[in-house]
Coordinates of C-alpha atoms and ligand atoms in Angstrom, one line a residue:
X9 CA 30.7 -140.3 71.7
X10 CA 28.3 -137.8 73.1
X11 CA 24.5 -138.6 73.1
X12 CA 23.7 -135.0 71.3
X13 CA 25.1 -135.4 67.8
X14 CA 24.4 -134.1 64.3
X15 CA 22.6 -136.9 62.0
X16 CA 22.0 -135.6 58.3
X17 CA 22.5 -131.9 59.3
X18 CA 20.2 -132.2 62.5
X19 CA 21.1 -132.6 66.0
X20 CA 19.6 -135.4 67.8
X21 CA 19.4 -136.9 71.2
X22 CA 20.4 -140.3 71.0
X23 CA 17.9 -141.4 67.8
X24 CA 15.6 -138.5 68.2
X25 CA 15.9 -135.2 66.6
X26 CA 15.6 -131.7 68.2
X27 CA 12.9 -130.8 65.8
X28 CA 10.9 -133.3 66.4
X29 CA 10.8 -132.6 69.9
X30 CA 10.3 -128.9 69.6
X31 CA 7.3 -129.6 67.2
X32 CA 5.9 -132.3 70.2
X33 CA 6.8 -130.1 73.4
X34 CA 7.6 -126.5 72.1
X35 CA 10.1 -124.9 73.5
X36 CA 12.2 -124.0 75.8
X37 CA 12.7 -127.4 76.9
X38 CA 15.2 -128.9 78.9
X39 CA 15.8 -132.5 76.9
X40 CA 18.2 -135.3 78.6
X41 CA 19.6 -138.1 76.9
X42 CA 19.0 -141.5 79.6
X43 CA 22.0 -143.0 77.9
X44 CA 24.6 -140.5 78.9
X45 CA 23.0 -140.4 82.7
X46 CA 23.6 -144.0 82.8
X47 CA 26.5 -143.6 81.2
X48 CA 28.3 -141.3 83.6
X49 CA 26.8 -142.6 86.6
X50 CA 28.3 -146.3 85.8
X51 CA 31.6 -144.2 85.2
X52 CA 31.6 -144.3 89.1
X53 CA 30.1 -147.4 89.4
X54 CA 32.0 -149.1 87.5
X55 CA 35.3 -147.4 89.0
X56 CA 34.3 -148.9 92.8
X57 CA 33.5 -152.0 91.1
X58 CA 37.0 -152.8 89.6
X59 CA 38.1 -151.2 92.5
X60 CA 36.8 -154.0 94.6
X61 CA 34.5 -151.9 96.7
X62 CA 31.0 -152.7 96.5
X63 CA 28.2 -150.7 98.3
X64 CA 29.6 -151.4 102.1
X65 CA 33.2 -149.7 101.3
X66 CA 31.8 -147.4 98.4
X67 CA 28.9 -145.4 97.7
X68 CA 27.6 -142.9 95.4
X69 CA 25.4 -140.2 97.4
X70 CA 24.5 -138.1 93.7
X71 CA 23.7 -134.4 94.7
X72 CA 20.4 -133.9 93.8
X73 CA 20.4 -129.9 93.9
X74 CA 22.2 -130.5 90.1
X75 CA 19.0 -131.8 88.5
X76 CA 16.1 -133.0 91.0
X77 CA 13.7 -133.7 88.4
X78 CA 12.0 -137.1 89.6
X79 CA 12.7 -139.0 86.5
X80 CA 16.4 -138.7 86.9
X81 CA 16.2 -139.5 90.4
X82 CA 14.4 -142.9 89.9
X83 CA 16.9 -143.8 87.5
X84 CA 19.7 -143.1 89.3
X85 CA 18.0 -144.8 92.5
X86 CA 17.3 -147.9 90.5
X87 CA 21.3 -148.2 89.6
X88 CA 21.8 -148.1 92.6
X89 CA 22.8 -144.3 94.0
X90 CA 22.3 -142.8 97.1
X91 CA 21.7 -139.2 97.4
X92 CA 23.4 -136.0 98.8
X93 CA 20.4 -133.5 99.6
X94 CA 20.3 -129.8 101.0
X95 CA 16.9 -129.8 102.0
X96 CA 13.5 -131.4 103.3
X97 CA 12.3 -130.4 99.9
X98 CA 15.2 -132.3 98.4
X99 CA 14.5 -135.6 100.7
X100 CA 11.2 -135.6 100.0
X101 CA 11.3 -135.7 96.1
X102 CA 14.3 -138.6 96.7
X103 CA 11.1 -140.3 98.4
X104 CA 8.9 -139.7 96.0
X105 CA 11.0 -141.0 93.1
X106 CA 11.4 -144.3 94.9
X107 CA 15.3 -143.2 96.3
X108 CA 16.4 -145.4 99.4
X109 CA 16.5 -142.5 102.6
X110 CA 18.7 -144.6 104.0
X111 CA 20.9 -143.8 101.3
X112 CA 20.5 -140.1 102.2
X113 CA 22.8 -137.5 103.4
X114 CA 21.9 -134.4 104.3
X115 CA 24.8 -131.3 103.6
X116 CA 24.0 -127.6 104.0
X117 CA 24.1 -124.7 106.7
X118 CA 21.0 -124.0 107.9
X119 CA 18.9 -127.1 108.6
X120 CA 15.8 -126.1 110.6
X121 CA 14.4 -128.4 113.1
X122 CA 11.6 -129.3 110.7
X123 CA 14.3 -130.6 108.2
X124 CA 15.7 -132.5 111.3
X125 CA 12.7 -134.4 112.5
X126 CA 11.7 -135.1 108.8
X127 CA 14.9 -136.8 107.8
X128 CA 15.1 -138.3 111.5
X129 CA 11.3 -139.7 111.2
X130 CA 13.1 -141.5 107.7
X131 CA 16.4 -142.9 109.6
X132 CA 18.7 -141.0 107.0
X133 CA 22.2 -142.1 106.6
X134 CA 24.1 -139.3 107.8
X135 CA 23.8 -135.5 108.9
X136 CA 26.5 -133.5 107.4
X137 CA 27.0 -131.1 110.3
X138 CA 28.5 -127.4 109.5
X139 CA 28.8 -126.2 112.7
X140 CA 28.7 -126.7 116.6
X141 CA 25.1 -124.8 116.9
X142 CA 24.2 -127.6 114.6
X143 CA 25.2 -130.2 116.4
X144 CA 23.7 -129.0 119.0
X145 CA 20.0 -128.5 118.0
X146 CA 20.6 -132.1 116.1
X147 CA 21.6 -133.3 119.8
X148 CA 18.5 -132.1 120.9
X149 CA 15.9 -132.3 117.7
X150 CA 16.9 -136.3 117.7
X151 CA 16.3 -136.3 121.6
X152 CA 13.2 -135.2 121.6
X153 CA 12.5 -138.2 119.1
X154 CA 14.1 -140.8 121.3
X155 CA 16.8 -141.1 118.2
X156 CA 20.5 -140.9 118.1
X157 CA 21.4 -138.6 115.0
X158 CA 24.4 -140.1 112.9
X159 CA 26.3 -137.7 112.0
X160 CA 29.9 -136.7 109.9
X161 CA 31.2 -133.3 110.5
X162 CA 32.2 -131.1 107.5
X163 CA 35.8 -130.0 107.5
X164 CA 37.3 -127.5 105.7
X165 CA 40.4 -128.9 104.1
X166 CA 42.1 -125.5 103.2
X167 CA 42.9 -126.7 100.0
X168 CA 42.3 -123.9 97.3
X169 CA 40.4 -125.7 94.0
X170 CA 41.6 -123.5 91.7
X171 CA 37.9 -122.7 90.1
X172 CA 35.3 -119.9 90.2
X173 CA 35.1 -118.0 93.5
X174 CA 31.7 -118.7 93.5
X175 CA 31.5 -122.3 93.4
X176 CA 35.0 -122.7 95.4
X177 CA 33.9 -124.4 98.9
X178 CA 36.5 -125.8 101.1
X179 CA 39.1 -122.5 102.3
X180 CA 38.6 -120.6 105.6
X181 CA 36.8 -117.3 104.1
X182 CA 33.6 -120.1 103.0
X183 CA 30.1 -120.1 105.1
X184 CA 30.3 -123.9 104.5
X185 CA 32.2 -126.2 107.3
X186 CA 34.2 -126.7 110.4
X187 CA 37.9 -124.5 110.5
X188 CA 40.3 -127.7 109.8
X189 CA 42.2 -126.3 113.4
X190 CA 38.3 -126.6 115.1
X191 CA 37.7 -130.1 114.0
X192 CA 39.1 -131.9 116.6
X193 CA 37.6 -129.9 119.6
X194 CA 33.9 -130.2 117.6
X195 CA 34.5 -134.0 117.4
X196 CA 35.6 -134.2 120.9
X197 CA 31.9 -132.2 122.0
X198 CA 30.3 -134.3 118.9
X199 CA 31.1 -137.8 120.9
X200 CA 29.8 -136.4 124.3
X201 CA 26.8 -135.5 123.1
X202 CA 24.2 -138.5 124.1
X203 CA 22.0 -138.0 121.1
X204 CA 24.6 -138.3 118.0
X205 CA 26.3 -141.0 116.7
X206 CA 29.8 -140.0 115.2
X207 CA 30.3 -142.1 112.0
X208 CA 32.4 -140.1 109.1
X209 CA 33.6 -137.2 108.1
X210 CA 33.5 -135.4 104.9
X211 CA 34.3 -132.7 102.8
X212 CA 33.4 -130.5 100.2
X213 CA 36.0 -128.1 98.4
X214 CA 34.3 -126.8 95.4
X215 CA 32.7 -127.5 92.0
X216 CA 33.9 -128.1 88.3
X217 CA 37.7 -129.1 89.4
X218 CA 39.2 -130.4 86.0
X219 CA 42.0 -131.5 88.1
X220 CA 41.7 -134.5 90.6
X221 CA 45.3 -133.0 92.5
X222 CA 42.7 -130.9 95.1
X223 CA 40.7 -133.8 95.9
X224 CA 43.4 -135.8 96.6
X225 CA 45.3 -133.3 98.8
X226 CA 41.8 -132.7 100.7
X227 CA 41.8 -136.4 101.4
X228 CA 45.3 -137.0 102.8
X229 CA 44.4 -133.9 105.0
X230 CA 40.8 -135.9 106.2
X231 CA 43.2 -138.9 106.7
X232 CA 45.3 -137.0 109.3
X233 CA 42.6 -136.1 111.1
X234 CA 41.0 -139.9 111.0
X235 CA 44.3 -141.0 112.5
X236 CA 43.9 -138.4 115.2
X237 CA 40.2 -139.1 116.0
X238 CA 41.1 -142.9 116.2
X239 CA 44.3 -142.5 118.8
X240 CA 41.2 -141.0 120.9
X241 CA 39.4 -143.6 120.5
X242 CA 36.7 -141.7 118.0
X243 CA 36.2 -144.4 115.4
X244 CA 35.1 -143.3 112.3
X245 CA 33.2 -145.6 109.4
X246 CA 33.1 -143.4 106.5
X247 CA 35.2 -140.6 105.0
X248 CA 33.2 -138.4 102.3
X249 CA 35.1 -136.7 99.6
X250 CA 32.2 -134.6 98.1
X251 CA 31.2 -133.7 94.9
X252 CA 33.9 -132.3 92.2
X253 CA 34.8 -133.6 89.1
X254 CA 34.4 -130.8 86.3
X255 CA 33.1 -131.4 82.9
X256 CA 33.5 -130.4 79.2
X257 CA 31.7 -127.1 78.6
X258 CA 34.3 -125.7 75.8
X259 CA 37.9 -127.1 75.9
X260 CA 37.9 -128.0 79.3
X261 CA 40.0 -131.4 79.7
X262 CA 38.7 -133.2 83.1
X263 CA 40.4 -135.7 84.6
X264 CA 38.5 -139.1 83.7
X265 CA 36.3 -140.2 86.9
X266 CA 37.6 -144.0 86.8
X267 CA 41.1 -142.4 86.9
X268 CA 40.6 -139.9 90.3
X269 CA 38.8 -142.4 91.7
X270 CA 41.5 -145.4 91.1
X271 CA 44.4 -143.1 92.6
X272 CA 41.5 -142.0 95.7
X273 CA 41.3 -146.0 96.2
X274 CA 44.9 -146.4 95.7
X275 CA 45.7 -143.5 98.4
X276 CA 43.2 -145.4 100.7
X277 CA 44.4 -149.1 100.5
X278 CA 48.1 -147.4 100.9
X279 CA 46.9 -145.8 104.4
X280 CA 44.6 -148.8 105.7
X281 CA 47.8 -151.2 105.1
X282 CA 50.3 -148.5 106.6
X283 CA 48.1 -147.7 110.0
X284 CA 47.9 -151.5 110.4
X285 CA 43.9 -151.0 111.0
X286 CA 42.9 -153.4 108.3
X287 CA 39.2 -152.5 108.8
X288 CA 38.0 -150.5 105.3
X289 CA 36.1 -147.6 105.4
X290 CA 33.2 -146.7 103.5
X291 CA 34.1 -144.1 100.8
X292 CA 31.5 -141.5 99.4
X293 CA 31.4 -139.5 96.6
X294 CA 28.6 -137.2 96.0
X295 CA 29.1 -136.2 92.2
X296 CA 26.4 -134.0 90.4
X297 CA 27.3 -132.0 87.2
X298 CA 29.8 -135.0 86.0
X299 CA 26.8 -137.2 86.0
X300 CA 23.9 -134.6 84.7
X301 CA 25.8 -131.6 83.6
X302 CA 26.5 -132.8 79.8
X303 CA 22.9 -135.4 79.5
X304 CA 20.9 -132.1 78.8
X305 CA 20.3 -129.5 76.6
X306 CA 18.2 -126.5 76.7
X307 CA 16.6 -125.9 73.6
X308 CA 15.1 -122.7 72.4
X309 CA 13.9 -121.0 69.5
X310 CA 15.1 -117.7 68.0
X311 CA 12.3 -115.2 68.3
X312 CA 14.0 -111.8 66.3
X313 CA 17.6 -110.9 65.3
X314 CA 18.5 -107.8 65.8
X315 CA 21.6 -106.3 63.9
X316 CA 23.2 -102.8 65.4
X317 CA 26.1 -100.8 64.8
X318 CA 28.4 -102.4 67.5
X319 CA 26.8 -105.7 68.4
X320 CA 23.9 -108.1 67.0
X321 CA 21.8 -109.7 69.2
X322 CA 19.6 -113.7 68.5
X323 CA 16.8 -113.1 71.2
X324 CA 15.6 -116.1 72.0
X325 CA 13.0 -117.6 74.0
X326 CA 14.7 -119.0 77.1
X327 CA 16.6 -116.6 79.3
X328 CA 18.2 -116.3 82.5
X329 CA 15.1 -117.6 84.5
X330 CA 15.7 -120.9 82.9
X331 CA 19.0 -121.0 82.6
X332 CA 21.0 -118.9 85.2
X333 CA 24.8 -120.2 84.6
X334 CA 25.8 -117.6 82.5
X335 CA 24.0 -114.7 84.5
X336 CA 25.5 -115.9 88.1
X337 CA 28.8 -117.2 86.8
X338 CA 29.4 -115.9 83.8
X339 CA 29.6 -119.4 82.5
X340 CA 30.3 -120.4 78.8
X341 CA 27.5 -123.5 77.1
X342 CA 28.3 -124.0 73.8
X343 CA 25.0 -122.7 71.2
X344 CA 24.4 -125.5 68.3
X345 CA 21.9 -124.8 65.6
X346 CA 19.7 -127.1 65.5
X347 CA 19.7 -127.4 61.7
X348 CA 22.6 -127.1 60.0
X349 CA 23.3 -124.2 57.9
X350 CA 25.7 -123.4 55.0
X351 CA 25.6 -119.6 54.8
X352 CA 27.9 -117.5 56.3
X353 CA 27.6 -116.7 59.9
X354 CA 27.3 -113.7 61.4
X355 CA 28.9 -112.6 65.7
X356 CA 25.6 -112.9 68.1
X357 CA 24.9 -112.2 71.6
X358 CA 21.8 -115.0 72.5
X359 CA 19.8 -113.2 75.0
X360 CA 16.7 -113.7 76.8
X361 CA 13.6 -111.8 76.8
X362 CA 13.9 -110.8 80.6
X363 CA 14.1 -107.5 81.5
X364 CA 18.1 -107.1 82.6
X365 CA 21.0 -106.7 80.9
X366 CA 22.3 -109.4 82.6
X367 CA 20.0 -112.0 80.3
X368 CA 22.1 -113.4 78.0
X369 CA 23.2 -117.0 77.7
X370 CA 26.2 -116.6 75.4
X371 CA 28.1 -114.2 73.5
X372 CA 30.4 -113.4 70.5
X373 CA 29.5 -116.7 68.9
X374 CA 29.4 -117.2 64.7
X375 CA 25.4 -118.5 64.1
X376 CA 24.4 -118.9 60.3
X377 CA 20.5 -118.4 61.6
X378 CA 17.1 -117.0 60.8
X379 CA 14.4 -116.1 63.1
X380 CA 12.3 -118.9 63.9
X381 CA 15.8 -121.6 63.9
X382 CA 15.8 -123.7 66.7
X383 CA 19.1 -123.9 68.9
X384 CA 20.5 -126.1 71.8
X385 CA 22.4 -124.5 74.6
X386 CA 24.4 -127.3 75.4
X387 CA 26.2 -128.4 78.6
X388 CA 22.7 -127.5 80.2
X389 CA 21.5 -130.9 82.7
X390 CA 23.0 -129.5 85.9
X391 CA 22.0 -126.2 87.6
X392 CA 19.8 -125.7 84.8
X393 CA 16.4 -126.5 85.6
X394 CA 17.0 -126.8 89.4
X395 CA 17.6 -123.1 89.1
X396 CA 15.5 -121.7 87.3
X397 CA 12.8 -119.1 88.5
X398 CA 9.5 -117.5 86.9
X399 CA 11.0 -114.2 87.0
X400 CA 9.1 -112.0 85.1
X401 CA 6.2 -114.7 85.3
X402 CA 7.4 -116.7 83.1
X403 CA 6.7 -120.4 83.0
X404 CA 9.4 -122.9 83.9
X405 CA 10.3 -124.9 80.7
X406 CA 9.0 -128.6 79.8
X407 CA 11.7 -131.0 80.8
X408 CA 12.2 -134.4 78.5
X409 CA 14.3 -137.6 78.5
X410 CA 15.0 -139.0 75.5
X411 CA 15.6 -142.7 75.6
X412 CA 17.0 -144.0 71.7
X413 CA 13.8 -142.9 69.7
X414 CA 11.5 -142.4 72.3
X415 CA 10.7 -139.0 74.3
X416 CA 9.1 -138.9 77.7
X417 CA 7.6 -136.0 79.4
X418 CA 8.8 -135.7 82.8
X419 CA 7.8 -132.2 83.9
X420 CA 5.4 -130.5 82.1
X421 CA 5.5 -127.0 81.2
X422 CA 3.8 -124.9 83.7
X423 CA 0.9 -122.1 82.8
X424 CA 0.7 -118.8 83.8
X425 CA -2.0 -119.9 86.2
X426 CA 0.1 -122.2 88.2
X427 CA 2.4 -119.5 87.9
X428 CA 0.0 -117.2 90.4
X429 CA -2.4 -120.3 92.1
X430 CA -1.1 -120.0 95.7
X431 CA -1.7 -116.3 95.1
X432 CA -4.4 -114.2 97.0
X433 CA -6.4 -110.1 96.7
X434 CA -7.1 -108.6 99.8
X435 CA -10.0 -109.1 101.5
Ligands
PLP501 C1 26.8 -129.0 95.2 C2 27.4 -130.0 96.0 C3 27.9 -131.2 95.5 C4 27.9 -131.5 94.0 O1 28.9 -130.8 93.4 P1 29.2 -131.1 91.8 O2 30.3 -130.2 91.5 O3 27.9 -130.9 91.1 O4 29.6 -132.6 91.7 C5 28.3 -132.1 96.4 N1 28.4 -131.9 97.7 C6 27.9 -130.8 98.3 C7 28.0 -130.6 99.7 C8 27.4 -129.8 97.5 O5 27.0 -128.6 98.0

């Protein structure tokens, strides 16, 4: 059962009703429900564990550019995750919220030498290397240090995901990763190089897959080119599958995480057995929207209706800056009154008070509501907050977890003076 459901004609996270929260924090406010983040993190947890992997042949890295908030990040560090990061920003805050660095690994194009030494200086688990210039500033960065850099390279499968161009990761037109046909030669140059360690490989083919069929095909390719690496004596200890699995947002049917991740295992044991090299290999996953994506709500208030001759707007009072899904992507949340209404609805467009046209968050959807009615844009814990913006200097939203009747305030709402205090006039 979902952790945002309606309790005598009001919506309620967990025990705790929407209202009540908006009355305590205002709004907008980004409210998460700790049961569901527990919840679907044990839905991998638990999969490794009757799997019969424990942390040495399985680990979850969660990718914390889907909801960094340092709340969720100490919860999800005290269950035991490791974390997928993107920057020194990112490693940082996994420090701060009491993560394990050497749990870390670090994905993304363009690591600086800064980001090097910092997550060098904290013995991180794993680069996940793009590209040969990388590897070779890594080479020298982790010399300078008197350290050997681990490292995985990042392959592109070639597999096509089947999901939004945008979010669609792994084929050969992508910034991200190594040509699948390249790979070889880069781990050939990867294993001369005196500062790096070679020790996985991973992957990373796209975002909100519904279908596990991808995934799968994107591993049997990385297998290939384990069995290669090995027959030249390159070793590997851990094969990375990256993020993935998709979630509910309207009638979207994903695969269930215990199932991809029983037939990943299954695919694994099947290949260990068959290549006679008994040794396991450490599996990672770096999930973030199936764990955060549907724990949160953004919750807003209707500021005006406005009825016209072809359209009627709700104008709300979150927008694009706090909630960018639908601006960038196009992306559908579903809009819940917060209260329960009997009389009829009428077709809105809920927009934003920013000043585009692109600031809406949904449209064409039936609302029986009033100005001054509180509503929750659902589906709204990953890629929410993370990236939101003050465009148009407004204040990021207050962020809250919700734990059965009790609310926490894990990021306050800023003020329009934090908003400029790093700001300076001319002399
Ligand atoms: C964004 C990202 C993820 C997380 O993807 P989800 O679809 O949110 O699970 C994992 N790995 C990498 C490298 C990413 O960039």
């Amino acid at each position: 059962m979902s952790h945002f459901h309606y309790k005598n004609g009001v919506l309620h996270a967990e025990n705790t009703s929407l209202t009540d929260i908006a009355q305590q924090f205002g709004s907008p406010t980004y409210v998460y429900s700790k049961a569901a983040l527990v919840e679907n993190f044990s839905a991998y947890a638990n999969a490794c564990k009757e799997n019969r992997r424990d942390e040495t042949t399985a680990l979850v890295c969660y990718s914390v550019k889907s909801n960094s908030n340092l709340a969720v990040l100490n919860l999800l560090s005290r269950m035991g995750s490791g974390f997928d990061i993107v920057s020194g920003g990112e490693l940082l805050r996994v420090i701060a919220a009491g993560g394990d660095p050497r749990k870390v690994i670090f994905s993304g194009v363009g690591k600086t030498h800064e980001e090097m030494r910092l997550a060098l200086s904290h013995d991180i688990l794993c680069f996940n290397v793009e590209s040969t210039a990388e590897l070779d500033r890594l080479n020298e960065v982790a010399g300078d240090m008197g350290k050997q850099a681990p490292i995985s390279l990042r392959v592109n499968p070639n597999v096509d995901p089947k999901t939004h161009p945008y979010i669609s990761t792994g084929l050969k037109e992508n910034k991200f990763g190594i040509d699948y046909d390249e790979a070889l030669t880069a781990y050939r140059e990867a294993a001369t190089l005196p500062n790096i360690r070679v020790v996985g490989i991973d992957c990373h083919i796209g975002s909100q897959l519904l279908d596990d069929a991808p995934l799968l095909e994107a591993l049997d390719r990385l297998i290939e080119l384990v069995d290669r690496l090995a027959q030249e004596g390159i070793r590997l200890h851990h094969l990375d599958i990256g993020g993935g699995i998709g979630i509910t947002y309207d009638k979207d049917k994903p695969v269930a995480v215990a199932d991809y991740l029983t037939r990943l295992f299954a695919k694994i044991d099947k290949w260990r057995l068959m290549s006679h090299k008994g040794a396991p290999i450490q599996v990672m996953f770096e999930p973030g929207r199936s764990i955060v994506g549907n724990a949160g709500v953004l919750l807003t208030e209707v500021e005006y209706l406005k009825h016209g001759a072809v359209k009627n707007f709700a104008i709300v009072n979150a927008a694009m800056n706090d909630l960018m899904r639908p601006a960038m992507y196009e992306a559908w949340h579903g809009v819940q009154p917060v209260v329960q209404c009997a009389t009829p609805s009428k077709i809105y467009d809920v927009v934003g008070p920013v000043c585009e046209s692109g600031d809406w968050l949904a449209r064409e959807r039936a609302l029986a509501i009033q100005q001054g009615d509180l509503l929750a844009i659902m589906s709204a814990g990953a890629y929410g907050m993370t990236m939101s913006s003050n465009y148009n200097t407004r204040s990021r939203a207050a962020e809250v977890m919700v734990d059965g009747d009790k609310v926490h305030l894990i990021r306050k709402r800023e003020t329009a003076s934090d908003l400029f205090a790093l700001e300076s006039l001319l002399p």
